[in-house]
Amino acid sequence: MGSSIAVALAHRHKKWRVLRRLQSSLSEGADWILQGQSEVYALEVKGTDEGSLPLAEALRQTRASLWVQRKGAIPAVCVVSFKAPRAVFQTDEPK
């Protein structure tokens, strides 16, 4: 469910579209590859039932992914909280 929310937010707020789902069995380091207007993003999705949102941990994991390290994707994370429904979205995209 968290991935559905994350992909919907990425499309609604950033106009990104899904290129492919990454495989955890291949240790690709993120969950999705998304296409922006001209950039590619490696998106990691986390869900939590706790108060704190593990953004820093998720961003660290995504920065180490194959897609960021070797293919130049921009790291992005979305953490969805189910305790008090909330989703936070962050990227390393230049401002």
C-alpha positions as YAML, in Angstrom:
chain: A
units: angstrom
residues:
- id: 1
  name: MET
  ca: [0.00, 0.00, 0.00]
- id: 2
  name: GLY
  ca: [2.89, 2.39, 0.78]
- id: 3
  name: SER
  ca: [4.26, 1.99, -2.75]
- id: 4
  name: SER
  ca: [0.89, 2.87, -4.26]
- id: 5
  name: ILE
  ca: [0.74, 6.05, -2.20]
- id: 6
  name: ALA
  ca: [4.34, 6.97, -3.04]
- id: 7
  name: VAL
  ca: [3.91, 6.47, -6.80]
- id: 8
  name: ALA
  ca: [0.63, 8.42, -6.76]
- id: 9
  name: LEU
  ca: [2.30, 11.32, -4.89]
- id: 10
  name: ALA
  ca: [5.29, 11.32, -7.25]
- id: 11
  name: HIS
  ca: [2.99, 11.55, -10.25]
- id: 12
  name: ARG
  ca: [0.62, 14.13, -8.78]
- id: 13
  name: HIS
  ca: [3.21, 16.50, -7.33]
- id: 14
  name: LYS
  ca: [6.22, 15.93, -9.58]
- id: 15
  name: LYS
  ca: [4.63, 14.53, -12.79]
- id: 16
  name: TRP
  ca: [7.02, 11.56, -12.62]
- id: 17
  name: ARG
  ca: [6.03, 8.31, -14.32]
- id: 18
  name: VAL
  ca: [7.07, 4.77, -13.49]
- id: 19
  name: LEU
  ca: [9.72, 3.21, -15.73]
- id: 20
  name: ARG
  ca: [10.08, -0.02, -13.78]
- id: 21
  name: ARG
  ca: [9.84, -1.74, -10.42]
- id: 22
  name: LEU
  ca: [13.23, -2.68, -9.00]
- id: 23
  name: GLN
  ca: [13.89, -6.13, -7.60]
- id: 24
  name: SER
  ca: [14.91, -6.56, -3.95]
- id: 25
  name: SER
  ca: [16.20, -10.03, -4.84]
- id: 26
  name: LEU
  ca: [18.81, -8.32, -7.06]
- id: 27
  name: SER
  ca: [19.75, -5.84, -4.29]
- id: 28
  name: GLU
  ca: [19.10, -2.86, -6.53]
- id: 29
  name: GLY
  ca: [18.89, -0.53, -3.50]
- id: 30
  name: ALA
  ca: [15.59, 1.19, -4.23]
- id: 31
  name: ASP
  ca: [12.01, 0.23, -5.08]
- id: 32
  name: TRP
  ca: [11.16, 2.13, -8.27]
- id: 33
  name: ILE
  ca: [12.79, 3.91, -11.20]
- id: 34
  name: LEU
  ca: [10.76, 6.95, -12.21]
- id: 35
  name: GLN
  ca: [11.15, 9.35, -15.13]
- id: 36
  name: GLY
  ca: [10.85, 13.09, -14.60]
- id: 37
  name: GLN
  ca: [10.86, 15.65, -17.36]
- id: 38
  name: SER
  ca: [14.52, 14.97, -18.17]
- id: 39
  name: GLU
  ca: [15.85, 13.20, -15.08]
- id: 40
  name: VAL
  ca: [15.63, 9.65, -13.77]
- id: 41
  name: TYR
  ca: [14.91, 9.02, -10.07]
- id: 42
  name: ALA
  ca: [15.57, 6.01, -7.85]
- id: 43
  name: LEU
  ca: [12.67, 5.97, -5.35]
- id: 44
  name: GLU
  ca: [12.81, 4.08, -2.06]
- id: 45
  name: VAL
  ca: [9.51, 3.63, -0.22]
- id: 46
  name: LYS
  ca: [9.25, 3.03, 3.52]
- id: 47
  name: GLY
  ca: [6.19, 2.57, 5.70]
- id: 48
  name: THR
  ca: [5.96, 2.99, 9.44]
- id: 49
  name: ASP
  ca: [3.46, 2.57, 12.25]
- id: 50
  name: GLU
  ca: [5.69, 4.62, 14.56]
- id: 51
  name: GLY
  ca: [5.94, 8.35, 15.13]
- id: 52
  name: SER
  ca: [9.35, 9.00, 13.59]
- id: 53
  name: LEU
  ca: [9.82, 8.84, 9.83]
- id: 54
  name: PRO
  ca: [13.11, 7.19, 8.77]
- id: 55
  name: LEU
  ca: [13.88, 9.65, 5.95]
- id: 56
  name: ALA
  ca: [17.65, 9.85, 6.55]
- id: 57
  name: GLU
  ca: [17.99, 6.05, 6.65]
- id: 58
  name: ALA
  ca: [15.97, 5.60, 3.45]
- id: 59
  name: LEU
  ca: [17.89, 8.36, 1.64]
- id: 60
  name: ARG
  ca: [21.24, 6.79, 2.68]
- id: 61
  name: GLN
  ca: [20.10, 3.45, 1.27]
- id: 62
  name: THR
  ca: [18.97, 5.01, -1.99]
- id: 63
  name: ARG
  ca: [22.19, 7.00, -2.44]
- id: 64
  name: ALA
  ca: [24.11, 3.70, -2.28]
- id: 65
  name: SER
  ca: [21.91, 2.01, -4.89]
- id: 66
  name: LEU
  ca: [23.22, 0.72, -8.20]
- id: 67
  name: TRP
  ca: [20.93, 3.11, -10.06]
- id: 68
  name: VAL
  ca: [22.37, 6.17, -8.32]
- id: 69
  name: GLN
  ca: [26.02, 5.06, -8.19]
- id: 70
  name: ARG
  ca: [26.38, 3.70, -11.73]
- id: 71
  name: LYS
  ca: [23.51, 5.08, -13.76]
- id: 72
  name: GLY
  ca: [23.17, 8.63, -12.43]
- id: 73
  name: ALA
  ca: [19.63, 8.42, -11.04]
- id: 74
  name: ILE
  ca: [18.69, 11.06, -8.47]
- id: 75
  name: PRO
  ca: [17.88, 9.58, -5.04]
- id: 76
  name: ALA
  ca: [14.33, 10.07, -3.79]
- id: 77
  name: VAL
  ca: [12.39, 8.65, -0.85]
- id: 78
  name: CYS
  ca: [8.81, 8.55, 0.30]
- id: 79
  name: VAL
  ca: [7.98, 7.49, 3.85]
- id: 80
  name: VAL
  ca: [4.33, 6.77, 4.58]
- id: 81
  name: SER
  ca: [3.13, 6.80, 8.18]
- id: 82
  name: PHE
  ca: [0.11, 4.65, 8.92]
- id: 83
  name: LYS
  ca: [-0.19, 5.53, 12.63]
- id: 84
  name: ALA
  ca: [-1.29, 9.10, 11.98]
- id: 85
  name: PRO
  ca: [-1.78, 9.01, 8.20]
- id: 86
  name: ARG
  ca: [0.94, 11.11, 6.62]
- id: 87
  name: ALA
  ca: [3.43, 10.84, 3.75]
- id: 88
  name: VAL
  ca: [6.67, 12.78, 3.35]
- id: 89
  name: PHE
  ca: [8.51, 12.98, 0.03]
- id: 90
  name: GLN
  ca: [12.17, 14.08, -0.42]
- id: 91
  name: THR
  ca: [14.77, 14.04, -3.21]
- id: 92
  name: ASP
  ca: [18.40, 15.03, -3.70]
- id: 93
  name: GLU
  ca: [17.29, 17.04, -6.74]
- id: 94
  name: PRO
  ca: [19.16, 20.35, -7.18]
- id: 95
  name: LYS
  ca: [17.02, 23.36, -6.35]
...
